Amino acid sequence: MSDLSNAPIMSGGPEPFYKVWIKALTRPNEQTFAELAASPSAKATTGYLWYFIAALVQFFFASLIQNAAMQQMMQQFSGEYSQFSSGGGFFSNLITAVCGAPIAAGVGTLMFALMVAVVQWVAKMFGGRGTNDQMVYAMSAILSPILLVGAILTLFSAIPFVGLCFGIVSLLISLYGLVLEVMAVKGVNQFGWGAALGSLFIPLLTILCVCGCLVIGSLMLMGPVIGDVFSGINQSLQNVP
């Protein structure tokens, strides 16, 4: 792709957020994100606000579904628990979701900010021309609507037998979002596909490797403790008349 195709086109003025989101999702090419990066509204604070609100909605619905599923599981295995919690299960789940969603959304937004900062730092090493504000704005224009769609799909995924279909749809949307992220890195920084792929996937693979090593190390350290716990549970069950 030539440099001319990546050249940003200045827009006449700030656009409503929904138009920015629609443009980011329905015009999958690097030119789209070059235009978004050149917008006078391309600020990190705007991107962070979009992401926080979308994450808040997504975590709220996900918490409701997970709490309800956990309660149903507990009811199946314990009749006493079922009688105890039958009165106010929904309200307790609602309170948990309302209290927990802002915290989870805040943590998620912080992780989003750190990830985008690392991606843009690597892009600068590859000769990228964009800024962190432009990268946050473009990435949030992709991920914020995807999070909102994911919140809706989370509700449908709770439907028995039908939830698997919506899970597949959610996976396809996530893959599409990943493709758009590569285009965003390329369009914002105005370099080649190899540099865009490297800027996005080098941090992702590094984080996955570090997290994998931490999980493996933790399991190795906690292995004897977990074994003792299960041994104690087995002995208790054997002593029950």
CSV table of C-alpha atoms in Angstrom, one decimal:
chain,number,residue,atom,x,y,z
A,1,MET,CA,0.0,0.0,0.0
A,2,SER,CA,1.4,3.4,-1.0
A,3,ASP,CA,2.0,6.2,1.4
A,4,LEU,CA,-0.6,8.2,-0.4
A,5,SER,CA,-3.3,5.7,0.6
A,6,ASN,CA,-2.3,6.1,4.3
A,7,ALA,CA,-2.3,9.9,4.3
A,8,PRO,CA,-4.9,11.2,6.7
A,9,ILE,CA,-7.9,13.2,5.5
A,10,MET,CA,-9.0,16.0,7.8
A,11,SER,CA,-12.7,16.0,8.6
A,12,GLY,CA,-14.8,19.1,8.8
A,13,GLY,CA,-15.4,18.9,12.6
A,14,PRO,CA,-16.0,16.5,15.5
A,15,GLU,CA,-18.4,13.7,14.9
A,16,PRO,CA,-20.9,12.0,17.3
A,17,PHE,CA,-19.5,9.0,19.0
A,18,TYR,CA,-21.9,6.6,17.3
A,19,LYS,CA,-20.8,7.8,13.8
A,20,VAL,CA,-17.2,7.3,14.8
A,21,TRP,CA,-17.9,3.8,16.0
A,22,ILE,CA,-19.9,2.9,12.9
A,23,LYS,CA,-17.1,4.2,10.7
A,24,ALA,CA,-14.5,2.1,12.6
A,25,LEU,CA,-16.6,-1.1,12.4
A,26,THR,CA,-18.0,-0.8,8.9
A,27,ARG,CA,-15.1,0.6,6.9
A,28,PRO,CA,-12.3,-1.9,7.5
A,29,ASN,CA,-9.2,-0.3,6.0
A,30,GLU,CA,-6.2,1.6,7.3
A,31,GLN,CA,-7.5,4.8,5.6
A,32,THR,CA,-10.4,4.9,8.0
A,33,PHE,CA,-8.2,4.9,11.1
A,34,ALA,CA,-5.9,7.5,9.5
A,35,GLU,CA,-8.9,9.8,9.2
A,36,LEU,CA,-9.9,9.1,12.8
A,37,ALA,CA,-6.4,9.8,14.0
A,38,ALA,CA,-6.4,13.1,12.2
A,39,SER,CA,-9.7,14.2,13.8
A,40,PRO,CA,-9.6,17.1,16.2
A,41,SER,CA,-11.5,14.9,18.7
A,42,ALA,CA,-8.8,12.2,18.8
A,43,LYS,CA,-7.9,12.5,22.5
A,44,ALA,CA,-7.0,9.8,25.0
A,45,THR,CA,-9.5,11.1,27.5
A,46,THR,CA,-12.4,10.5,25.0
A,47,GLY,CA,-11.1,7.0,24.2
A,48,TYR,CA,-10.8,6.2,27.9
A,49,LEU,CA,-14.3,7.4,28.7
A,50,TRP,CA,-15.8,5.4,25.8
A,51,TYR,CA,-14.0,2.3,27.0
A,52,PHE,CA,-14.9,2.7,30.6
A,53,ILE,CA,-18.6,3.1,29.9
A,54,ALA,CA,-18.7,0.1,27.5
A,55,ALA,CA,-16.7,-2.0,30.0
A,56,LEU,CA,-19.1,-0.9,32.8
A,57,VAL,CA,-22.1,-2.2,30.8
A,58,GLN,CA,-20.3,-5.4,29.8
A,59,PHE,CA,-19.1,-6.3,33.3
A,60,PHE,CA,-22.5,-5.5,34.7
A,61,PHE,CA,-24.4,-8.0,32.5
A,62,ALA,CA,-21.6,-10.5,32.8
A,63,SER,CA,-21.7,-10.3,36.6
A,64,LEU,CA,-25.4,-10.8,36.6
A,65,ILE,CA,-25.2,-13.9,34.4
A,66,GLN,CA,-22.2,-15.4,36.3
A,67,ASN,CA,-23.8,-14.9,39.7
A,68,ALA,CA,-27.1,-16.4,38.6
A,69,ALA,CA,-25.3,-19.4,37.1
A,70,MET,CA,-23.3,-19.9,40.3
A,71,GLN,CA,-26.4,-19.6,42.4
A,72,GLN,CA,-28.2,-22.2,40.3
A,73,MET,CA,-25.2,-24.5,40.6
A,74,MET,CA,-25.2,-24.2,44.3
A,75,GLN,CA,-28.9,-24.8,44.5
A,76,GLN,CA,-28.5,-28.1,42.5
A,77,PHE,CA,-25.9,-29.4,45.0
A,78,SER,CA,-27.4,-28.2,48.2
A,79,GLY,CA,-31.1,-28.2,49.1
A,80,GLU,CA,-30.4,-26.2,52.2
A,81,TYR,CA,-28.7,-23.5,50.3
A,82,SER,CA,-31.7,-23.4,47.9
A,83,GLN,CA,-34.1,-22.8,50.7
A,84,PHE,CA,-31.9,-20.2,52.3
A,85,SER,CA,-31.4,-18.1,49.1
A,86,SER,CA,-34.7,-18.5,47.3
A,87,GLY,CA,-36.0,-15.3,48.8
A,88,GLY,CA,-33.5,-12.6,47.6
A,89,GLY,CA,-31.2,-14.2,45.1
A,90,PHE,CA,-31.9,-11.7,42.3
A,91,PHE,CA,-31.5,-8.7,44.5
A,92,SER,CA,-28.2,-10.0,45.9
A,93,ASN,CA,-26.9,-10.6,42.4
A,94,LEU,CA,-28.0,-7.1,41.3
A,95,ILE,CA,-26.2,-5.5,44.3
A,96,THR,CA,-23.1,-7.5,43.6
A,97,ALA,CA,-23.2,-6.5,39.9
A,98,VAL,CA,-23.8,-2.8,40.7
A,99,CYS,CA,-21.0,-2.7,43.2
A,100,GLY,CA,-18.5,-4.8,41.3
A,101,ALA,CA,-19.0,-3.5,37.8
A,102,PRO,CA,-17.4,0.0,38.3
A,103,ILE,CA,-14.4,-1.6,39.9
A,104,ALA,CA,-14.0,-4.1,37.2
A,105,ALA,CA,-14.5,-1.4,34.5
A,106,GLY,CA,-11.9,0.8,36.1
A,107,VAL,CA,-9.3,-2.0,36.2
A,108,GLY,CA,-10.2,-3.0,32.6
A,109,THR,CA,-9.8,0.6,31.5
A,110,LEU,CA,-6.4,0.8,33.2
A,111,MET,CA,-5.3,-2.4,31.5
A,112,PHE,CA,-6.5,-1.0,28.1
A,113,ALA,CA,-4.5,2.2,28.7
A,114,LEU,CA,-1.3,0.3,29.5
A,115,MET,CA,-1.8,-2.1,26.6
A,116,VAL,CA,-2.3,0.7,24.1
A,117,ALA,CA,0.7,2.6,25.5
A,118,VAL,CA,2.9,-0.4,25.0
A,119,VAL,CA,1.6,-1.0,21.5
A,120,GLN,CA,2.3,2.6,20.5
A,121,TRP,CA,5.7,2.5,22.1
A,122,VAL,CA,6.6,-0.5,20.0
A,123,ALA,CA,5.1,1.2,17.0
A,124,LYS,CA,7.4,4.2,17.6
A,125,MET,CA,10.4,1.8,17.5
A,126,PHE,CA,9.2,0.6,14.1
A,127,GLY,CA,9.1,4.2,12.9
A,128,GLY,CA,5.4,5.0,13.6
A,129,ARG,CA,4.2,8.6,13.2
A,130,GLY,CA,1.1,8.4,15.5
A,131,THR,CA,0.7,9.5,19.1
A,132,ASN,CA,-0.7,7.8,22.1
A,133,ASP,CA,-3.9,10.0,22.0
A,134,GLN,CA,-4.6,9.0,18.4
A,135,MET,CA,-4.0,5.3,19.1
A,136,VAL,CA,-6.2,5.3,22.2
A,137,TYR,CA,-9.0,7.1,20.2
A,138,ALA,CA,-8.8,4.6,17.3
A,139,MET,CA,-8.6,1.5,19.5
A,140,SER,CA,-11.5,2.6,21.7
A,141,ALA,CA,-13.6,3.3,18.6
A,142,ILE,CA,-13.2,-0.4,17.8
A,143,LEU,CA,-13.3,-2.0,21.2
A,144,SER,CA,-16.0,0.1,22.9
A,145,PRO,CA,-18.9,-1.0,20.5
A,146,ILE,CA,-17.5,-4.5,20.5
A,147,LEU,CA,-17.8,-4.6,24.3
A,148,LEU,CA,-21.4,-3.4,24.1
A,149,VAL,CA,-22.3,-6.0,21.6
A,150,GLY,CA,-20.5,-8.6,23.8
A,151,ALA,CA,-22.7,-7.4,26.7
A,152,ILE,CA,-25.9,-8.2,24.7
A,153,LEU,CA,-24.5,-11.5,23.5
A,154,THR,CA,-23.7,-12.4,27.1
A,155,LEU,CA,-27.4,-12.2,27.9
A,156,PHE,CA,-28.3,-14.5,25.0
A,157,SER,CA,-25.5,-16.9,25.9
A,158,ALA,CA,-27.4,-17.7,29.1
A,159,ILE,CA,-30.2,-19.3,27.1
A,160,PRO,CA,-29.9,-23.1,27.2
A,161,PHE,CA,-28.8,-24.8,23.9
A,162,VAL,CA,-28.9,-21.5,22.1
A,163,GLY,CA,-26.0,-19.9,24.0
A,164,LEU,CA,-23.4,-21.9,22.1
A,165,CYS,CA,-24.4,-20.2,18.8
A,166,PHE,CA,-24.0,-16.8,20.4
A,167,GLY,CA,-20.7,-17.9,21.8
A,168,ILE,CA,-19.5,-18.6,18.3
A,169,VAL,CA,-20.8,-15.3,17.1
A,170,SER,CA,-18.9,-13.6,19.9
A,171,LEU,CA,-15.7,-15.4,18.9
A,172,LEU,CA,-16.1,-14.2,15.3
A,173,ILE,CA,-16.7,-10.6,16.4
A,174,SER,CA,-13.6,-10.8,18.6
A,175,LEU,CA,-11.5,-12.0,15.6
A,176,TYR,CA,-12.9,-9.3,13.4
A,177,GLY,CA,-12.0,-6.8,16.1
A,178,LEU,CA,-8.4,-8.1,16.1
A,179,VAL,CA,-8.2,-7.5,12.4
A,180,LEU,CA,-9.5,-4.0,12.8
A,181,GLU,CA,-6.9,-3.4,15.6
A,182,VAL,CA,-4.1,-4.3,13.1
A,183,MET,CA,-5.5,-1.9,10.6
A,184,ALA,CA,-5.8,0.8,13.3
A,185,VAL,CA,-2.1,0.5,14.2
A,186,LYS,CA,-1.2,0.7,10.5
A,187,GLY,CA,-3.4,3.6,9.8
A,188,VAL,CA,-2.5,5.7,12.8
A,189,ASN,CA,1.2,5.2,12.4
A,190,GLN,CA,1.3,5.1,8.6
A,191,PHE,CA,3.7,2.3,8.1
A,192,GLY,CA,3.6,-1.2,6.6
A,193,TRP,CA,1.7,-4.4,7.5
A,194,GLY,CA,4.7,-6.1,9.1
A,195,ALA,CA,5.3,-3.2,11.4
A,196,ALA,CA,1.6,-3.1,12.3
A,197,LEU,CA,1.5,-6.8,13.1
A,198,GLY,CA,4.7,-6.6,15.1
A,199,SER,CA,3.5,-3.6,17.1
A,200,LEU,CA,0.3,-5.3,18.1
A,201,PHE,CA,1.3,-8.9,18.6
A,202,ILE,CA,4.8,-8.5,20.2
A,203,PRO,CA,3.2,-7.0,23.4
A,204,LEU,CA,0.3,-9.5,23.3
A,205,LEU,CA,2.6,-12.5,23.0
A,206,THR,CA,5.0,-11.1,25.7
A,207,ILE,CA,2.1,-10.6,28.1
A,208,LEU,CA,0.7,-14.1,27.4
A,209,CYS,CA,4.1,-15.6,28.0
A,210,VAL,CA,4.7,-13.8,31.2
A,211,CYS,CA,1.2,-14.6,32.5
A,212,GLY,CA,1.7,-18.3,31.5
A,213,CYS,CA,5.0,-18.5,33.4
A,214,LEU,CA,3.4,-16.9,36.5
A,215,VAL,CA,0.4,-19.3,36.4
A,216,ILE,CA,2.7,-22.3,36.0
A,217,GLY,CA,5.0,-21.1,38.7
A,218,SER,CA,2.1,-20.5,41.1
A,219,LEU,CA,0.6,-23.9,40.4
A,220,MET,CA,4.0,-25.5,41.1
A,221,LEU,CA,4.3,-23.6,44.4
A,222,MET,CA,0.7,-24.3,45.4
A,223,GLY,CA,0.7,-27.9,44.3
A,224,PRO,CA,1.5,-29.5,47.7
A,225,VAL,CA,-1.0,-27.2,49.5
A,226,ILE,CA,-3.7,-28.1,47.0
A,227,GLY,CA,-2.9,-31.8,47.4
A,228,ASP,CA,-3.2,-31.5,51.2
A,229,VAL,CA,-6.5,-29.7,50.9
A,230,PHE,CA,-8.0,-32.5,48.6
A,231,SER,CA,-6.5,-35.2,50.9
A,232,GLY,CA,-8.3,-33.6,53.9
A,233,ILE,CA,-11.6,-33.4,52.0
A,234,ASN,CA,-11.3,-37.1,51.0
A,235,GLN,CA,-10.6,-38.1,54.6
A,236,SER,CA,-13.6,-36.1,55.8
A,237,LEU,CA,-15.9,-37.7,53.3
A,238,GLN,CA,-14.6,-41.2,54.3
A,239,ASN,CA,-15.3,-40.5,57.9
A,240,VAL,CA,-18.9,-39.4,57.2
A,241,PRO,CA,-21.3,-42.3,58.2
